[in-house]
Tab-separated table of C-alpha atoms and ligand atoms in Angstrom:
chain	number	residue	atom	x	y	z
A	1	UNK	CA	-85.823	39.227	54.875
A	2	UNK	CA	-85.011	37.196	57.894
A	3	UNK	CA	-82.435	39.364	60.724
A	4	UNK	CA	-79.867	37.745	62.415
A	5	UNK	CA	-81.973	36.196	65.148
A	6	UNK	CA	-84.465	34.341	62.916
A	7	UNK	CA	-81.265	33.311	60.769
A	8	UNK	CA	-79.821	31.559	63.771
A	9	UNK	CA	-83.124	29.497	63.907
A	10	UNK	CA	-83.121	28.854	60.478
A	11	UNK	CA	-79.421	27.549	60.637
A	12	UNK	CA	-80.269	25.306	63.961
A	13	UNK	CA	-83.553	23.448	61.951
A	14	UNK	CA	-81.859	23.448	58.969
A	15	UNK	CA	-78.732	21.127	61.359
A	16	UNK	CA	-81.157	19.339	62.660
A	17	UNK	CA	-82.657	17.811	59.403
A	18	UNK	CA	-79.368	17.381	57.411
A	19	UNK	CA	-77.852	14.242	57.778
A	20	UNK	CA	-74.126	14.752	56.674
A	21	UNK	CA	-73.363	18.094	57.721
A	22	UNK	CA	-69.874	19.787	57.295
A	23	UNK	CA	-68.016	22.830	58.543
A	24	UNK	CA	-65.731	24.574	56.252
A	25	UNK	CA	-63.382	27.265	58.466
A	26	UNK	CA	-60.943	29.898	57.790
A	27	UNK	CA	-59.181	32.447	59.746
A	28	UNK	CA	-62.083	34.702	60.857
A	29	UNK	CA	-62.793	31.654	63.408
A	30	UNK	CA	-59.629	32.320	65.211
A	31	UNK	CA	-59.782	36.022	65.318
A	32	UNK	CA	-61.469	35.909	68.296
A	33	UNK	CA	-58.181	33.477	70.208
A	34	UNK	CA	-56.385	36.532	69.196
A	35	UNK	CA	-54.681	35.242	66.057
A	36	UNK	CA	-55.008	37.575	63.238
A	37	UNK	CA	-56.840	36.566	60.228
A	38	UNK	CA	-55.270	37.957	56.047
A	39	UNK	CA	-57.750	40.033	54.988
A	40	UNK	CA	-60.150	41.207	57.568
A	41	UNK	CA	-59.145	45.318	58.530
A	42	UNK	CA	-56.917	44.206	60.283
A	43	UNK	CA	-55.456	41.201	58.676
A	44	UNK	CA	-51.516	40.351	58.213
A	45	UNK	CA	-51.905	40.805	54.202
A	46	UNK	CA	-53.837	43.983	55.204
A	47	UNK	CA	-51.340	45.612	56.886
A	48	UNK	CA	-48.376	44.275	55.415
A	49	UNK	CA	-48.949	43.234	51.771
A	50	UNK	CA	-45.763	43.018	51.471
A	51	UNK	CA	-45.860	39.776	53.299
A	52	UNK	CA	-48.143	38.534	50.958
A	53	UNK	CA	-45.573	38.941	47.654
A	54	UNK	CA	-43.076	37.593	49.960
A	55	UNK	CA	-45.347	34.647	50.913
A	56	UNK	CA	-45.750	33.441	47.282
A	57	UNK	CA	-42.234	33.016	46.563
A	58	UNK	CA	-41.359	30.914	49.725
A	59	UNK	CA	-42.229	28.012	47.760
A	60	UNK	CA	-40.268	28.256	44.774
A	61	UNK	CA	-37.369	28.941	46.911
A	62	UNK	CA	-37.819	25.519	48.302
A	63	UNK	CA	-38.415	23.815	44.801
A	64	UNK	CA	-34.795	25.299	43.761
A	65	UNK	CA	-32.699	24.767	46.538
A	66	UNK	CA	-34.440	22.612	49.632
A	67	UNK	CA	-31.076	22.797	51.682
A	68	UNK	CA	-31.154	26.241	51.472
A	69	UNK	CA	-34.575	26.637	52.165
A	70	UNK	CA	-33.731	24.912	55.228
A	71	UNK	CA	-31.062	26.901	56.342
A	72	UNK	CA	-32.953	29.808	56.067
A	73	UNK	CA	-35.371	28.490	57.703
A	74	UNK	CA	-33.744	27.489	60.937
A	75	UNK	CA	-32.059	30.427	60.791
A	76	UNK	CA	-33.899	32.493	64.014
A	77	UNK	CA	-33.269	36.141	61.639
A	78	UNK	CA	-33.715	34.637	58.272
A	79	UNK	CA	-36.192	35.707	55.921
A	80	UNK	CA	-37.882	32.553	56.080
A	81	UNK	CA	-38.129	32.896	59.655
A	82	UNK	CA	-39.474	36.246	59.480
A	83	UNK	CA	-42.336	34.955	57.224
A	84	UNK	CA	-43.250	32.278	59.969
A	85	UNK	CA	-43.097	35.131	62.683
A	86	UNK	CA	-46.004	36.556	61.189
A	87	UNK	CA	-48.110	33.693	62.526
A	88	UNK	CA	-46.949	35.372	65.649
A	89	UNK	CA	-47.375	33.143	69.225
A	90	UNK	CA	-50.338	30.604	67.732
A	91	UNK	CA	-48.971	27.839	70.106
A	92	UNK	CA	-50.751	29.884	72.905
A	93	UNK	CA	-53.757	30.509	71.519
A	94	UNK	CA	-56.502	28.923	72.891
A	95	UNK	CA	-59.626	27.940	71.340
A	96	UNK	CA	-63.542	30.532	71.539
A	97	UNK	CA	-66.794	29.632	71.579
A	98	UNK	CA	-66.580	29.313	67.909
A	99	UNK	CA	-64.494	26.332	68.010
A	100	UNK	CA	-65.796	24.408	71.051
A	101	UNK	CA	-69.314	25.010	69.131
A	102	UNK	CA	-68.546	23.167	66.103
A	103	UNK	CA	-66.865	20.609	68.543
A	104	UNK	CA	-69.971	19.823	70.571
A	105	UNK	CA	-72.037	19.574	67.069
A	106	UNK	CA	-69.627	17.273	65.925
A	107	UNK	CA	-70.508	15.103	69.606
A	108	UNK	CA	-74.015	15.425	68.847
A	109	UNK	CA	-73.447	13.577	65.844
A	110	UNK	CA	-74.891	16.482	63.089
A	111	UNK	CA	-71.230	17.446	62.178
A	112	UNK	CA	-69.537	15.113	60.396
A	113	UNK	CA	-66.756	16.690	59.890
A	114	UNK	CA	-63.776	20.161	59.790
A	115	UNK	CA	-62.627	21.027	57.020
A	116	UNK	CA	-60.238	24.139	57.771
A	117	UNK	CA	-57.626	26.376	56.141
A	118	UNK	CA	-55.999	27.048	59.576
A	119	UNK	CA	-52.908	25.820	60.645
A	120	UNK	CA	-53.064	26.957	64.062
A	121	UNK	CA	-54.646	23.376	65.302
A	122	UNK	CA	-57.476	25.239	67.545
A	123	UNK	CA	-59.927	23.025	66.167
A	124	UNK	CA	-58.426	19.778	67.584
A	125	UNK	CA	-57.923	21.978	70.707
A	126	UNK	CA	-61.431	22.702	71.308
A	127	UNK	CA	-62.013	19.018	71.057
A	128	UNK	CA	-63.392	18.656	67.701
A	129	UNK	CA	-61.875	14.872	66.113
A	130	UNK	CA	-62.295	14.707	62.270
A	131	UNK	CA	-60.423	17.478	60.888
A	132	UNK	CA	-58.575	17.794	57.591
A	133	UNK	CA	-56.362	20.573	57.524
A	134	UNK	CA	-56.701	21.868	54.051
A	135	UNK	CA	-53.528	24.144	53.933
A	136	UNK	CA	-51.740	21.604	56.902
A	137	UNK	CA	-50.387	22.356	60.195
A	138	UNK	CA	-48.147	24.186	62.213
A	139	UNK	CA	-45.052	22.668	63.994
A	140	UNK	CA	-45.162	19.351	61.558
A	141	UNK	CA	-43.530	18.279	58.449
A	142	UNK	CA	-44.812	16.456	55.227
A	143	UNK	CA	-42.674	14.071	52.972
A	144	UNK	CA	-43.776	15.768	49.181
A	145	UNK	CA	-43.388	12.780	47.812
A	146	UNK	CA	-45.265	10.343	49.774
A	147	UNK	CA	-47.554	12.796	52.441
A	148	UNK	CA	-46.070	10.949	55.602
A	149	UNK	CA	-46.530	13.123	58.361
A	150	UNK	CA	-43.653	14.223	61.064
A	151	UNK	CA	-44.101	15.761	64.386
A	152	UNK	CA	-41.230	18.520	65.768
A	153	UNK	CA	-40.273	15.028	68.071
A	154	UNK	CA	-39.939	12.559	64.941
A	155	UNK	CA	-37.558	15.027	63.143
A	156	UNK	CA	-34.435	16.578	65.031
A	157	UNK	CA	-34.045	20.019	62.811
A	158	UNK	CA	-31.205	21.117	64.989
A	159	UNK	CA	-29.334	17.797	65.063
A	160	UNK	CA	-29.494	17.350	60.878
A	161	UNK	CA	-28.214	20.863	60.737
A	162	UNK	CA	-25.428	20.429	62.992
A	163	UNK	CA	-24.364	16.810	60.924
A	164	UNK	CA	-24.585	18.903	58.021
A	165	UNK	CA	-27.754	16.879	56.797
A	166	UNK	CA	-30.168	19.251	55.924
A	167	UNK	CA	-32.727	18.949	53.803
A	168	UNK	CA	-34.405	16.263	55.575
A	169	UNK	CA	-35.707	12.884	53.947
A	170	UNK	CA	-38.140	10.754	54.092
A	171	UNK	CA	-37.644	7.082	54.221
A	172	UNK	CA	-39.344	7.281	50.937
A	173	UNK	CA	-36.335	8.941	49.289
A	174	UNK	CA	-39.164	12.329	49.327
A	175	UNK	CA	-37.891	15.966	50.327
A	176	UNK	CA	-39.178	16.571	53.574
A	177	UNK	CA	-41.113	20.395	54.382
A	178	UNK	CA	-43.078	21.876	56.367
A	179	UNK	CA	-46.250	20.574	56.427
A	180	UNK	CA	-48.284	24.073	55.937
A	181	UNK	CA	-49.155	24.350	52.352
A	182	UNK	CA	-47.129	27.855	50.561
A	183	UNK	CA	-48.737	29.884	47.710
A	184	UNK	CA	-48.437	28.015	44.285
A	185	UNK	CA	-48.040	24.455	46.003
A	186	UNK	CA	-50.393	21.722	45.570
A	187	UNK	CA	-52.922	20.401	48.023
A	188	UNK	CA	-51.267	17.165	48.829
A	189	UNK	CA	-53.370	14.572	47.398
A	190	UNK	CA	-54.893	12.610	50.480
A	191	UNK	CA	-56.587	15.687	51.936
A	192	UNK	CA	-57.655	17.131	48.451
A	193	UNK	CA	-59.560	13.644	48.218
A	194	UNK	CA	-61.120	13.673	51.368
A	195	UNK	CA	-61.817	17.394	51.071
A	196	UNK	CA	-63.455	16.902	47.722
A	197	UNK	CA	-65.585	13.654	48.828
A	198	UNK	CA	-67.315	15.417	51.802
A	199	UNK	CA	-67.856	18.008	49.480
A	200	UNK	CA	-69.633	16.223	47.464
A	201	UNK	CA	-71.416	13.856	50.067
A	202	UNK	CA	-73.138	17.179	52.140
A	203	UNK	CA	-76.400	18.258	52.256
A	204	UNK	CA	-75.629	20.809	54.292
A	205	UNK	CA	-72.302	23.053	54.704
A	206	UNK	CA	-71.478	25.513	57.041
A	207	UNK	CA	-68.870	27.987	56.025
A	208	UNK	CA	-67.400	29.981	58.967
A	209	UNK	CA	-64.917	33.163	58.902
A	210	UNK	CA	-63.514	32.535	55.700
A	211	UNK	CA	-63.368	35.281	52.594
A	212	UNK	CA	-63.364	32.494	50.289
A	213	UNK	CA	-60.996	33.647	47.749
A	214	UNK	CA	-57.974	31.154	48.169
A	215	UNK	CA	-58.456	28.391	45.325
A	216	UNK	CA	-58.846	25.398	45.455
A	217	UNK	CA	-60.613	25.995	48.948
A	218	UNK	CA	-63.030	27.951	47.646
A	219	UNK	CA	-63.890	25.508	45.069
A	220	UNK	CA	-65.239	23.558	48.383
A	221	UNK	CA	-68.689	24.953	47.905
A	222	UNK	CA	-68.987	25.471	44.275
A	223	UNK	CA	-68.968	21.830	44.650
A	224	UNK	CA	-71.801	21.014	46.986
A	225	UNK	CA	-74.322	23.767	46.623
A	226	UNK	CA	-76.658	22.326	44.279
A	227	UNK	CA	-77.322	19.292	46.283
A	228	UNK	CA	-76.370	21.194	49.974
A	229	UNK	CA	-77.796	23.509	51.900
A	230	UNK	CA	-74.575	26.483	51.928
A	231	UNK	CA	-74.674	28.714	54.751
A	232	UNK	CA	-72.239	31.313	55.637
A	233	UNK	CA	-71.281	33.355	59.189
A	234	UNK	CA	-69.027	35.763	58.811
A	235	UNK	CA	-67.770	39.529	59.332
A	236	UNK	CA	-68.995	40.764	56.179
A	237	UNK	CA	-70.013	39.609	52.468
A	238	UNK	CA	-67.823	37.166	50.610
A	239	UNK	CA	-68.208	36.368	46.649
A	240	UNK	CA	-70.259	33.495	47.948
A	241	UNK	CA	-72.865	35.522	49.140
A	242	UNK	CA	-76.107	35.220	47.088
A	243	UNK	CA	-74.886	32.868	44.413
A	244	UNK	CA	-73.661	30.176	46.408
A	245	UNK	CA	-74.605	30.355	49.487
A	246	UNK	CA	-78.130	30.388	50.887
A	247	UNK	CA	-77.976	32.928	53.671
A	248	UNK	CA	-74.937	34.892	55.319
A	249	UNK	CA	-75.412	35.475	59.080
A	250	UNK	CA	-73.628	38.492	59.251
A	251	UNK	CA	-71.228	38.799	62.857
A	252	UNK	CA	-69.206	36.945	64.862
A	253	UNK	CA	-68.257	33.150	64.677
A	254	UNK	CA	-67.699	33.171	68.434
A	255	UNK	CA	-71.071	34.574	69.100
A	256	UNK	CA	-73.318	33.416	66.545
A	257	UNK	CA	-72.031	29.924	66.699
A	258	UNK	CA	-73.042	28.973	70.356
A	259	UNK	CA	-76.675	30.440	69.884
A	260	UNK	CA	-76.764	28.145	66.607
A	261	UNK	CA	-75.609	25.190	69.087
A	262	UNK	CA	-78.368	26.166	71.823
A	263	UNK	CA	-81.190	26.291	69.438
A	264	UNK	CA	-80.561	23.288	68.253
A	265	UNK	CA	-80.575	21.900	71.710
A	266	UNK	CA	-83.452	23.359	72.244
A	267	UNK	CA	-85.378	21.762	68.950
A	268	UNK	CA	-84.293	18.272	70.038
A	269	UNK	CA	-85.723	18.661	73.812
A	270	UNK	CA	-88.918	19.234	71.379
B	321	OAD	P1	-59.206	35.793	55.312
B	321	OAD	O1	-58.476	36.724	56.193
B	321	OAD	O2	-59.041	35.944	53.853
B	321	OAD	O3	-60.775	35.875	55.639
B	321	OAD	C1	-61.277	35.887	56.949
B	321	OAD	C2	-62.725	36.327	56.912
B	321	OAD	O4	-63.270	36.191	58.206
B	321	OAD	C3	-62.908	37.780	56.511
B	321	OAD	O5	-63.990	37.882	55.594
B	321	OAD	C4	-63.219	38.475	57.830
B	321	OAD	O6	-64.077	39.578	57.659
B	321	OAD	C5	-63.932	37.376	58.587
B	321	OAD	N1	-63.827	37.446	60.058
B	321	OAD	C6	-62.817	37.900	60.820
B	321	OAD	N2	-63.076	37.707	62.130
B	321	OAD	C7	-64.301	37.126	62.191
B	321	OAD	C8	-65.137	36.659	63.262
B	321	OAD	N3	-64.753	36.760	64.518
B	321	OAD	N4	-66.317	36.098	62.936
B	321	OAD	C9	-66.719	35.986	61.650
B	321	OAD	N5	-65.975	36.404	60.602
B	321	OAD	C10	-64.780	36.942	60.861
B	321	OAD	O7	-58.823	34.325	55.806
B	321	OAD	P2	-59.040	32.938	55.021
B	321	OAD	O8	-60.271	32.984	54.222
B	321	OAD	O9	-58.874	31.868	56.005
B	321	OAD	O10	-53.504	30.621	52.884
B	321	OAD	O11	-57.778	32.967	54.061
B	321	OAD	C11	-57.574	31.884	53.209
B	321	OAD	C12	-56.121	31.634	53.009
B	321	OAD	O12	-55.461	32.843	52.617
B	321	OAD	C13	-55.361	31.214	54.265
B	321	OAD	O13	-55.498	29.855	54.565
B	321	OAD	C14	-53.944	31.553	53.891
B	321	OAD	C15	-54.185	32.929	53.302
B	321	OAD	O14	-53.235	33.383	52.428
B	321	OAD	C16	-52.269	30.129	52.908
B	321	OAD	O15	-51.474	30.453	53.760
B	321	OAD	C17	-51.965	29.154	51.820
């Protein structure tokens, strides 16, 4: 059995030789900008599952009454507010070595491409340009009907409230929410697509900080593994380990990641 050193070599040549390479990400990426991740030790549905039965009925409450949804919502001591607080103060966070690695293998050209469950944006922060955001972003809003996207400046919450014109809409005639994707909602269509194709295009996929239990993310890999190369780095063992993926490199994203990036710096000098 290889140990963790060897393992970063083998990761680096395997880079090297693929020629459409993809990162998938999840929360254990961003641990180390300080936001928490779900299910690590000390994960928000960890400590406070709770949150998590909360968390899956968020959605239905907006599928029954989208004005009220809204209400609560910009309501600073509503319950939907409370749900977003867990995500605590991500607008602050700044991108590790994690993120700015997969950014510079994207600039090298081996990386074609992020696909994350985060909504916290870090990736984009660190530089990194083609990113889908599987379960969307923070601080924008998506038109269900027709997936337009909104920034906080295109939509004036405060202003519709006032006028009495909440739930937003769309030009499309569409319900207007927030663009992060709820328990029990579907993946809106144009990043389930894209998702799906580079999933199916890789031969190689690198799977970072993720427990890889949330479906249809997980699917992600089911998909590519017999024609990819599936390689994991994470904290610790996920039901991908040994059946899907090739190798885990057990530890730290924001370690293991930039030693990844210098050996494969160091292969291409020759
Ligand atoms: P999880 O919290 O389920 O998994 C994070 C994984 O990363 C765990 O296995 C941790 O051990 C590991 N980890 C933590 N810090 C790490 C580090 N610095 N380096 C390497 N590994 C580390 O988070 P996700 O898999 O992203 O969905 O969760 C998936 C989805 O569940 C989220 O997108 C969210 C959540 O409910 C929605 O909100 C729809």
């Amino acid at each position: 059995m290889l140990n963790g050193e060897e393992l970063v070599g083998r990761a680096a040549r395997d880079l090297v030789k693929a020629s459409y390479a993809i990162a998938l990400t999840g929360a254990g990426i961003s641990t180390e900008s300080g936001i928490p991740d779900f299910r690590g030790p000390n994960g928000i549905w960890t400590k406070k599952p709770e949150a998590e039965i909360r968390a899956y009925e968020v959605y239905e409450q907006f599928r029954a009454n989208p004005k009220g949804y809204w209400e609560g919502r910009l309501d600073p001591e509503g319950p939907i507010s409370r749900i977003f607080s867990i995500f605590g103060e991500i607008e602050k966070a700044q991108p590790n070595a994690g993120h700015y690695a997969l950014a510079e293998l994207e600039k090298m050209g081996i990386l074609k491409c992020v696909i994350t469950q985060n909504v916290d944006g870090l990736h984009q922060k660190a530089g990194s340009k083609n990113v889908i955001e599987y379960h969307g972003g923070l601080n924008k809003f998506r038109c269900v009907n027709c997936n337009r996207r909104f920034s906080k400046d295109e939509l004036n919450l405060e202003k519709l409230k006032k006028e009495g014109r909440l739930p937003p809409y769309c030009q499309c005639g569409g319900v207007i929410k927030d663009d992060g994707v709820f328990f029990g909602e579907p993946i809106p269509g144009d990043v389930l697509q894209r998702s799906q194709r580079d999933a199916w295009k890789c031969d190689l996929m690198l799977i970072c900080g993720t427990s890889a239990v949330v479906y249809p993310f997980a699917a992600l890999p089911e998909m590519a593994y017999k024609s990819a190369i599936v390689i994991e780095i994470n904290a610790q063992p996920t039901p991908l380990t040994g059946r899907i993926s090739e190798y885990l490199i057990q530890g730290k994203t924001g370690e293991t990641l930039p030693k990844i990036v210098e050996k494969v710096k160091k292969i291409q000098k020759g």
